């Protein structure tokens, strides 16, 4: 190696361009045991230039020394190798070492020998890819010159092929690597890495992304000394030459080359990218070709990435309000680790009315306005999403997701389109998440929030309720009870009890109210107050109600010869049952089947029926009237209906709620409300029945007010069929008239 150093020094003295890096010269290795041959060769080739590059000489005086030099990793274009050196076949041994041990297939080898007798076999020449074989005497200056020129050219070609192959391999890996769905930022920084690897330069570069035009372009990824520029708008890039070449590339949609290489990547959806890397040298044709292939491959990967993002958007974003959807919301909850978080479900009140009274597109605008306000009010740490129709989800820090903040959103009316300001309210259910909840699944947490929301909807519309475990217990109990009720109904374990309706003046039994009873396996009764709401909510009330009606009619028919002809059965009809479209036909069918007349029954409706949809009610009631079926308003005074409505609907009777009869009474004017109801009802020609008469005094009082009829423990509790028959018999004379 000392030879090499001396040699370079020699160059420095002789040639001012010798300071060029050896990569810009062709490195020639001369291997020969005769020092004269070295000197002569160098002299012959000294001022030679091939393809614009000079030659640099390295000298080895034995095969062993040559091996050491070669192992140092210099990029040699040609080795001029003597065949016979320390041994007869040292030269060939060296070539074998170069090709088979070092795996260097690029270096061109010219064998030289002093004695023609040592010429190797033609097969050996082929096997070791030896360019030329000459006797030393044959190698005149001219011949040497042309042999070296041919060897260097073929070396350059091999190198170019190798680098193209390597480049294509890299592009293939890059396209595969970048084709993985990693997100835009990692994709962009991947481009810089792969591009620099391809050009074998240090990682110095950046990537800009823009929407079709370069006006809104900004730096998406940057490496090396440009790292600080990430996020910077393109127009603010401090280096004018980099900014200009990126702008030019984005505008012309073409690669541009100046102080660096600037590549253009068209994408799907009008989103484009440009990458800039510093290149400290001129790129040759081969490299430019590789860059074109790189661009087209990476553009495909970029397009795929955008398609993937679109698909991801569809899976995780609600397209109407542009918020994360239910999937994204569940993912957000699942990512909850140790921080104290709150999950809230926010449901708009009366949204279905907005949709049906106004129209769907107005409904869409309302949802968008609510979504926008929700997103504006909560911090970025809170995931605001739309779960379904008018149900929104919030998941974020507990100090952010509060009932106050939720209600603040609805305190100001919404301006939708050009219409009147719209007042909206929402009901919400909240769940507080602790670190210990992190093993609870998101679906379970949503269920709990849903339970709180349901409870709030039932009891405090427009407000928030926090989930508590006992709330869930109550819900579970209800579900359990409901499934037992279903079984009881399907196995005929429901019964009717009957409570006499009595003429207050003479005590005659004028009828009976049918009351539902469910006796459980252990002989206890579940009160109707628990059964009815449960059955109403689950849809079970309709079939149960029909059963009650048919059973009551059958019972009344069975009493034919035991009671007065006017004896009526009062049947309670629930809201859900009455609103069923088939209710009236079903009733008519049952009545006809029973052989009874319309006046044998009276239906008892609760006030909740009479507050909504008056037209539908009026139609049904008039159908009932036409069959002489009378209708009473039950529990009157506890709801919102006025006597005026009762008259408009042509009801027949008012049942005064027992709270005005036997409940705790005010000291001033104890039966005041009951009296007022009786007086007003009389004026409106409505009959009255007082419920809950427990004492003789109450009977007297009602009688004096003018109430004709009543029911209550004073006369009898509700009793079963047999007990009622006994009661009738005791009462014999009176009930028979
Ligand atoms: P309701 O229609 O007002 O029935 C009268 C309720 O007052 C009955 O309660 C009855 O046992 C009770 N009661 C009668 N006299 C007295 C009394 O002197 N003092 C007191 N404290 N209470 C008295 P029950 O049987 O528990 O029924 C409760 C409610 O359940 C009924 O109120 C009715 O609204 C509903 N219900 C009962 N059976 C049915 C049915 O088959 N269908 C429908 N839809 N509702 C029913
Ligand atoms: Mg009733
Ligand atoms: Mg009642």
Short mmCIF file of C-alpha atoms in Angstrom, two decimals, residues 159-438:
data_model
loop_
_atom_site.label_atom_id
_atom_site.label_comp_id
_atom_site.label_asym_id
_atom_site.label_seq_id
_atom_site.Cartn_x
_atom_site.Cartn_y
_atom_site.Cartn_z
CA UNK A 159 -21.36 -1.31 -13.38
CA UNK A 160 -24.28 0.50 -14.98
CA UNK A 161 -26.18 -2.75 -15.38
CA UNK A 162 -25.41 -3.65 -11.79
CA UNK A 163 -26.58 -0.31 -10.49
CA UNK A 164 -29.73 -0.46 -12.62
CA UNK A 165 -30.44 -3.92 -11.26
CA UNK A 166 -29.77 -2.75 -7.72
CA UNK A 167 -31.90 0.36 -8.31
CA UNK A 168 -34.78 -1.67 -9.68
CA UNK A 169 -34.51 -3.99 -6.71
CA UNK A 170 -34.60 -0.99 -4.40
CA UNK A 171 -37.61 0.45 -6.21
CA UNK A 172 -39.37 -2.87 -5.88
CA UNK A 173 -38.67 -2.96 -2.15
CA UNK A 174 -39.60 0.70 -1.83
CA UNK A 175 -42.90 0.18 -3.64
CA UNK A 176 -43.69 -2.83 -1.47
CA UNK A 177 -42.63 -1.01 1.67
CA UNK A 178 -44.51 2.17 0.80
CA UNK A 179 -47.49 0.17 -0.43
CA UNK A 180 -48.22 -0.84 3.14
CA UNK A 181 -51.07 1.21 4.61
CA UNK A 182 -49.14 3.26 7.14
CA UNK A 183 -50.66 6.72 6.97
CA UNK A 184 -49.64 9.66 4.87
CA UNK A 185 -46.85 11.02 7.05
CA UNK A 186 -44.95 7.78 7.31
CA UNK A 187 -45.45 7.24 3.60
CA UNK A 188 -43.92 10.64 2.87
CA UNK A 189 -40.90 10.14 5.08
CA UNK A 190 -40.52 6.68 3.51
CA UNK A 191 -40.19 8.36 0.11
CA UNK A 192 -37.22 10.42 1.29
CA UNK A 193 -35.51 7.37 2.77
CA UNK A 194 -36.03 5.18 -0.29
CA UNK A 195 -35.09 7.90 -2.73
CA UNK A 196 -31.82 8.66 -0.94
CA UNK A 197 -31.02 4.94 -0.79
CA UNK A 198 -31.63 4.66 -4.52
CA UNK A 199 -29.30 7.56 -5.33
CA UNK A 200 -26.81 6.44 -2.68
CA UNK A 201 -26.82 9.84 -1.00
CA UNK A 202 -27.23 10.93 2.63
CA UNK A 203 -30.79 11.39 3.86
CA UNK A 204 -31.38 15.06 3.15
CA UNK A 205 -34.76 15.86 1.69
CA UNK A 206 -38.40 16.70 2.13
CA UNK A 207 -41.86 15.93 0.78
CA UNK A 208 -44.66 18.40 0.13
CA UNK A 209 -48.30 17.46 -0.38
CA UNK A 210 -50.93 19.64 -1.99
CA UNK A 211 -54.50 19.60 -3.23
CA UNK A 212 -54.01 19.69 -7.02
CA UNK A 213 -52.60 23.24 -7.13
CA UNK A 214 -49.60 24.10 -5.03
CA UNK A 215 -51.35 26.98 -3.25
CA UNK A 216 -52.11 25.05 -0.06
CA UNK A 217 -49.04 22.83 -0.16
CA UNK A 218 -47.12 22.14 3.01
CA UNK A 219 -44.20 20.01 4.16
CA UNK A 220 -45.38 16.55 5.13
CA UNK A 221 -42.08 14.91 5.92
CA UNK A 222 -38.46 16.01 6.07
CA UNK A 223 -35.10 14.42 6.89
CA UNK A 224 -31.60 15.60 7.78
CA UNK A 225 -31.06 19.33 8.02
CA UNK A 226 -34.62 19.97 6.81
CA UNK A 227 -36.26 18.10 9.70
CA UNK A 228 -37.48 21.32 11.33
CA UNK A 229 -39.55 22.22 8.32
CA UNK A 230 -42.28 19.60 8.88
CA UNK A 231 -45.68 21.30 8.80
CA UNK A 232 -44.33 24.46 7.15
CA UNK A 233 -46.43 25.89 4.28
CA UNK A 234 -44.52 25.58 1.00
CA UNK A 235 -44.42 29.36 0.56
CA UNK A 236 -42.58 29.72 3.91
CA UNK A 237 -39.70 27.37 3.05
CA UNK A 238 -36.62 29.51 3.80
CA UNK A 239 -34.39 28.16 0.99
CA UNK A 240 -35.54 29.88 -2.23
CA UNK A 241 -33.99 27.28 -4.58
CA UNK A 242 -35.78 24.41 -2.80
CA UNK A 243 -39.06 26.32 -2.60
CA UNK A 244 -38.82 27.24 -6.29
CA UNK A 245 -38.09 23.75 -7.51
CA UNK A 246 -40.96 22.30 -5.43
CA UNK A 247 -43.34 24.95 -6.77
CA UNK A 248 -42.18 24.34 -10.33
CA UNK A 249 -42.61 20.58 -9.96
CA UNK A 250 -46.11 20.90 -8.49
CA UNK A 251 -47.15 23.41 -11.14
CA UNK A 252 -45.77 21.62 -14.17
CA UNK A 253 -46.55 18.19 -12.71
CA UNK A 254 -43.11 17.07 -13.87
CA UNK A 255 -39.81 16.10 -12.32
CA UNK A 256 -37.25 18.90 -12.26
CA UNK A 257 -33.53 18.81 -11.66
CA UNK A 258 -31.38 21.67 -10.46
CA UNK A 259 -29.35 21.86 -7.28
CA UNK A 260 -31.31 18.79 -6.23
CA UNK A 261 -33.77 16.31 -7.66
CA UNK A 262 -37.43 17.21 -7.38
CA UNK A 263 -39.86 14.44 -8.22
CA UNK A 264 -43.59 14.62 -8.86
CA UNK A 265 -46.12 12.01 -7.66
CA UNK A 266 -49.69 12.31 -8.92
CA UNK A 267 -52.21 10.69 -6.59
CA UNK A 268 -55.89 9.87 -6.52
CA UNK A 269 -58.52 12.45 -5.50
CA UNK A 270 -56.60 15.44 -6.84
CA UNK A 271 -54.00 15.17 -4.11
CA UNK A 272 -50.43 15.38 -5.33
CA UNK A 273 -46.97 15.18 -3.82
CA UNK A 274 -43.50 16.41 -4.63
CA UNK A 275 -40.25 15.18 -3.10
CA UNK A 276 -36.99 17.12 -3.05
CA UNK A 277 -33.61 15.58 -2.27
CA UNK A 278 -30.14 17.12 -2.31
CA UNK A 279 -28.00 15.48 -5.01
CA UNK A 280 -24.35 16.54 -4.88
CA UNK A 281 -23.61 15.39 -8.45
CA UNK A 282 -25.02 15.33 -11.92
CA UNK A 283 -27.28 12.36 -12.48
CA UNK A 284 -26.53 10.15 -15.46
CA UNK A 285 -29.07 8.83 -17.95
CA UNK A 286 -29.31 5.51 -16.14
CA UNK A 287 -30.13 7.22 -12.86
CA UNK A 288 -32.69 9.50 -14.47
CA UNK A 289 -34.34 6.43 -15.98
CA UNK A 290 -34.42 4.78 -12.57
CA UNK A 291 -36.01 7.89 -11.06
CA UNK A 292 -38.76 7.77 -13.68
CA UNK A 293 -39.45 4.15 -12.77
CA UNK A 294 -39.33 5.09 -9.07
CA UNK A 295 -41.90 7.86 -9.62
CA UNK A 296 -44.36 5.70 -11.48
CA UNK A 297 -44.11 2.88 -8.94
CA UNK A 298 -44.41 5.14 -5.95
CA UNK A 299 -47.30 7.03 -7.54
CA UNK A 300 -49.20 3.75 -7.71
CA UNK A 301 -48.43 3.13 -4.04
CA UNK A 302 -49.52 6.71 -3.27
CA UNK A 303 -52.78 6.22 -5.11
CA UNK A 304 -53.35 2.98 -3.24
CA UNK A 305 -52.64 4.72 0.03
CA UNK A 306 -55.24 7.36 -0.76
CA UNK A 307 -57.77 4.70 -1.75
CA UNK A 308 -57.01 2.94 1.51
CA UNK A 309 -57.55 6.21 3.38
CA UNK A 310 -60.89 6.63 1.59
CA UNK A 311 -61.94 3.14 2.58
CA UNK A 312 -60.79 3.83 6.13
CA UNK A 313 -62.77 7.08 6.08
CA UNK A 314 -65.86 5.19 4.99
CA UNK A 315 -65.38 2.68 7.79
CA UNK A 316 -64.64 5.22 10.49
CA UNK A 317 -66.22 8.51 9.49
CA UNK A 318 -69.86 9.48 9.37
CA UNK A 319 -70.26 10.97 5.92
CA UNK A 320 -73.27 13.14 6.77
CA UNK A 321 -71.84 15.09 9.68
CA UNK A 322 -68.11 14.40 9.05
CA UNK A 323 -67.52 13.10 12.55
CA UNK A 324 -66.04 9.75 13.62
CA UNK A 325 -68.71 7.07 13.53
CA UNK A 326 -69.67 4.29 15.95
CA UNK A 327 -66.65 2.12 14.99
CA UNK A 328 -64.26 4.98 15.61
CA UNK A 329 -66.02 5.76 18.87
CA UNK A 330 -65.64 2.19 20.11
CA UNK A 331 -61.96 2.26 19.12
CA UNK A 332 -61.52 5.50 21.04
CA UNK A 333 -63.06 3.97 24.17
CA UNK A 334 -60.98 0.82 23.76
CA UNK A 335 -57.81 2.92 23.69
CA UNK A 336 -58.71 4.27 27.14
CA UNK A 337 -55.90 3.31 29.45
CA UNK A 338 -55.38 4.88 32.81
CA UNK A 339 -56.61 8.47 32.53
CA UNK A 340 -59.95 9.32 34.08
CA UNK A 341 -62.36 9.60 31.22
CA UNK A 342 -66.06 10.03 30.68
CA UNK A 343 -68.23 8.53 27.99
CA UNK A 344 -71.52 10.23 27.17
CA UNK A 345 -74.35 9.34 24.83
CA UNK A 346 -76.34 12.40 23.78
CA UNK A 347 -79.76 11.85 22.21
CA UNK A 348 -81.77 14.69 20.66
CA UNK A 349 -85.30 15.00 22.06
CA UNK A 350 -88.14 14.76 19.56
CA UNK A 351 -85.87 14.42 16.52
CA UNK A 352 -88.30 12.04 14.81
CA UNK A 353 -90.95 14.79 14.93
CA UNK A 354 -88.53 17.20 13.24
CA UNK A 355 -87.96 14.62 10.53
CA UNK A 356 -91.62 13.82 10.00
CA UNK A 357 -93.11 17.31 10.42
CA UNK A 358 -90.42 19.09 8.45
CA UNK A 359 -88.49 16.86 6.06
CA UNK A 360 -85.49 14.57 6.04
CA UNK A 361 -83.17 17.10 4.42
CA UNK A 362 -84.03 19.60 7.15
CA UNK A 363 -83.31 16.83 9.65
CA UNK A 364 -79.88 16.38 8.03
CA UNK A 365 -79.15 20.10 8.44
CA UNK A 366 -80.14 19.88 12.10
CA UNK A 367 -77.77 16.96 12.68
CA UNK A 368 -74.94 18.80 10.92
CA UNK A 369 -75.54 21.91 13.04
CA UNK A 370 -75.55 19.88 16.25
CA UNK A 371 -72.41 18.01 15.16
CA UNK A 372 -70.63 21.25 14.42
CA UNK A 373 -71.57 22.75 17.76
CA UNK A 374 -70.53 19.63 19.64
CA UNK A 375 -67.16 19.59 17.89
CA UNK A 376 -66.66 23.27 18.62
CA UNK A 377 -67.43 23.04 22.33
CA UNK A 378 -65.26 20.09 23.33
CA UNK A 379 -61.48 20.10 23.30
CA UNK A 380 -59.42 18.10 20.82
CA UNK A 381 -58.85 15.51 23.51
CA UNK A 382 -62.51 14.54 23.31
CA UNK A 383 -63.68 12.17 20.61
CA UNK A 384 -66.98 13.58 19.33
CA UNK A 385 -68.82 11.11 17.16
CA UNK A 386 -72.18 10.25 15.69
CA UNK A 387 -73.33 6.81 16.77
CA UNK A 388 -76.62 6.55 14.89
CA UNK A 389 -79.46 8.74 13.65
CA UNK A 390 -79.76 11.42 16.37
CA UNK A 391 -77.46 9.81 18.89
CA UNK A 392 -74.04 11.38 19.45
CA UNK A 393 -71.15 9.98 21.49
CA UNK A 394 -68.52 11.82 23.51
CA UNK A 395 -65.38 10.29 24.98
CA UNK A 396 -62.83 12.48 26.66
CA UNK A 397 -61.35 13.86 29.87
CA UNK A 398 -63.90 13.99 32.70
CA UNK A 399 -63.43 17.72 33.17
CA UNK A 400 -64.33 18.21 29.50
CA UNK A 401 -67.33 15.89 29.14
CA UNK A 402 -69.74 17.29 31.74
CA UNK A 403 -73.56 17.56 31.88
CA UNK A 404 -73.16 21.36 32.05
CA UNK A 405 -71.16 21.54 28.87
CA UNK A 406 -73.58 19.24 27.08
CA UNK A 407 -76.57 21.34 28.11
CA UNK A 408 -74.74 24.57 27.21
CA UNK A 409 -74.82 23.41 23.59
CA UNK A 410 -78.60 23.44 23.56
CA UNK A 411 -79.13 26.64 25.54
CA UNK A 412 -78.90 28.76 22.40
CA UNK A 413 -81.33 28.14 19.49
CA UNK A 414 -79.94 26.73 16.25
CA UNK A 415 -80.05 28.67 13.00
CA UNK A 416 -80.91 26.12 10.33
CA UNK A 417 -80.94 27.36 6.75
CA UNK A 418 -82.93 30.59 6.56
CA UNK A 419 -85.62 29.34 8.88
CA UNK A 420 -86.77 30.41 12.32
CA UNK A 421 -84.27 29.77 15.13
CA UNK A 422 -84.83 26.20 16.27
CA UNK A 423 -84.79 25.27 19.92
CA UNK A 424 -83.47 21.80 20.57
CA UNK A 425 -82.93 19.79 23.69
CA UNK A 426 -81.06 16.57 24.32
CA UNK A 427 -81.00 13.92 26.97
CA UNK A 428 -77.76 12.21 27.88
CA UNK A 429 -76.35 9.28 29.79
CA UNK A 430 -72.81 9.49 31.18
CA UNK A 431 -70.37 6.84 32.38
CA UNK A 432 -67.28 7.68 34.37
CA UNK A 433 -64.33 5.45 33.43
CA UNK A 434 -61.63 4.65 35.94
CA UNK A 435 -58.30 2.98 35.35
CA UNK A 436 -59.89 -0.21 36.67
CA UNK A 437 -62.44 -0.10 33.84
CA UNK A 438 -59.83 -0.54 31.15
#
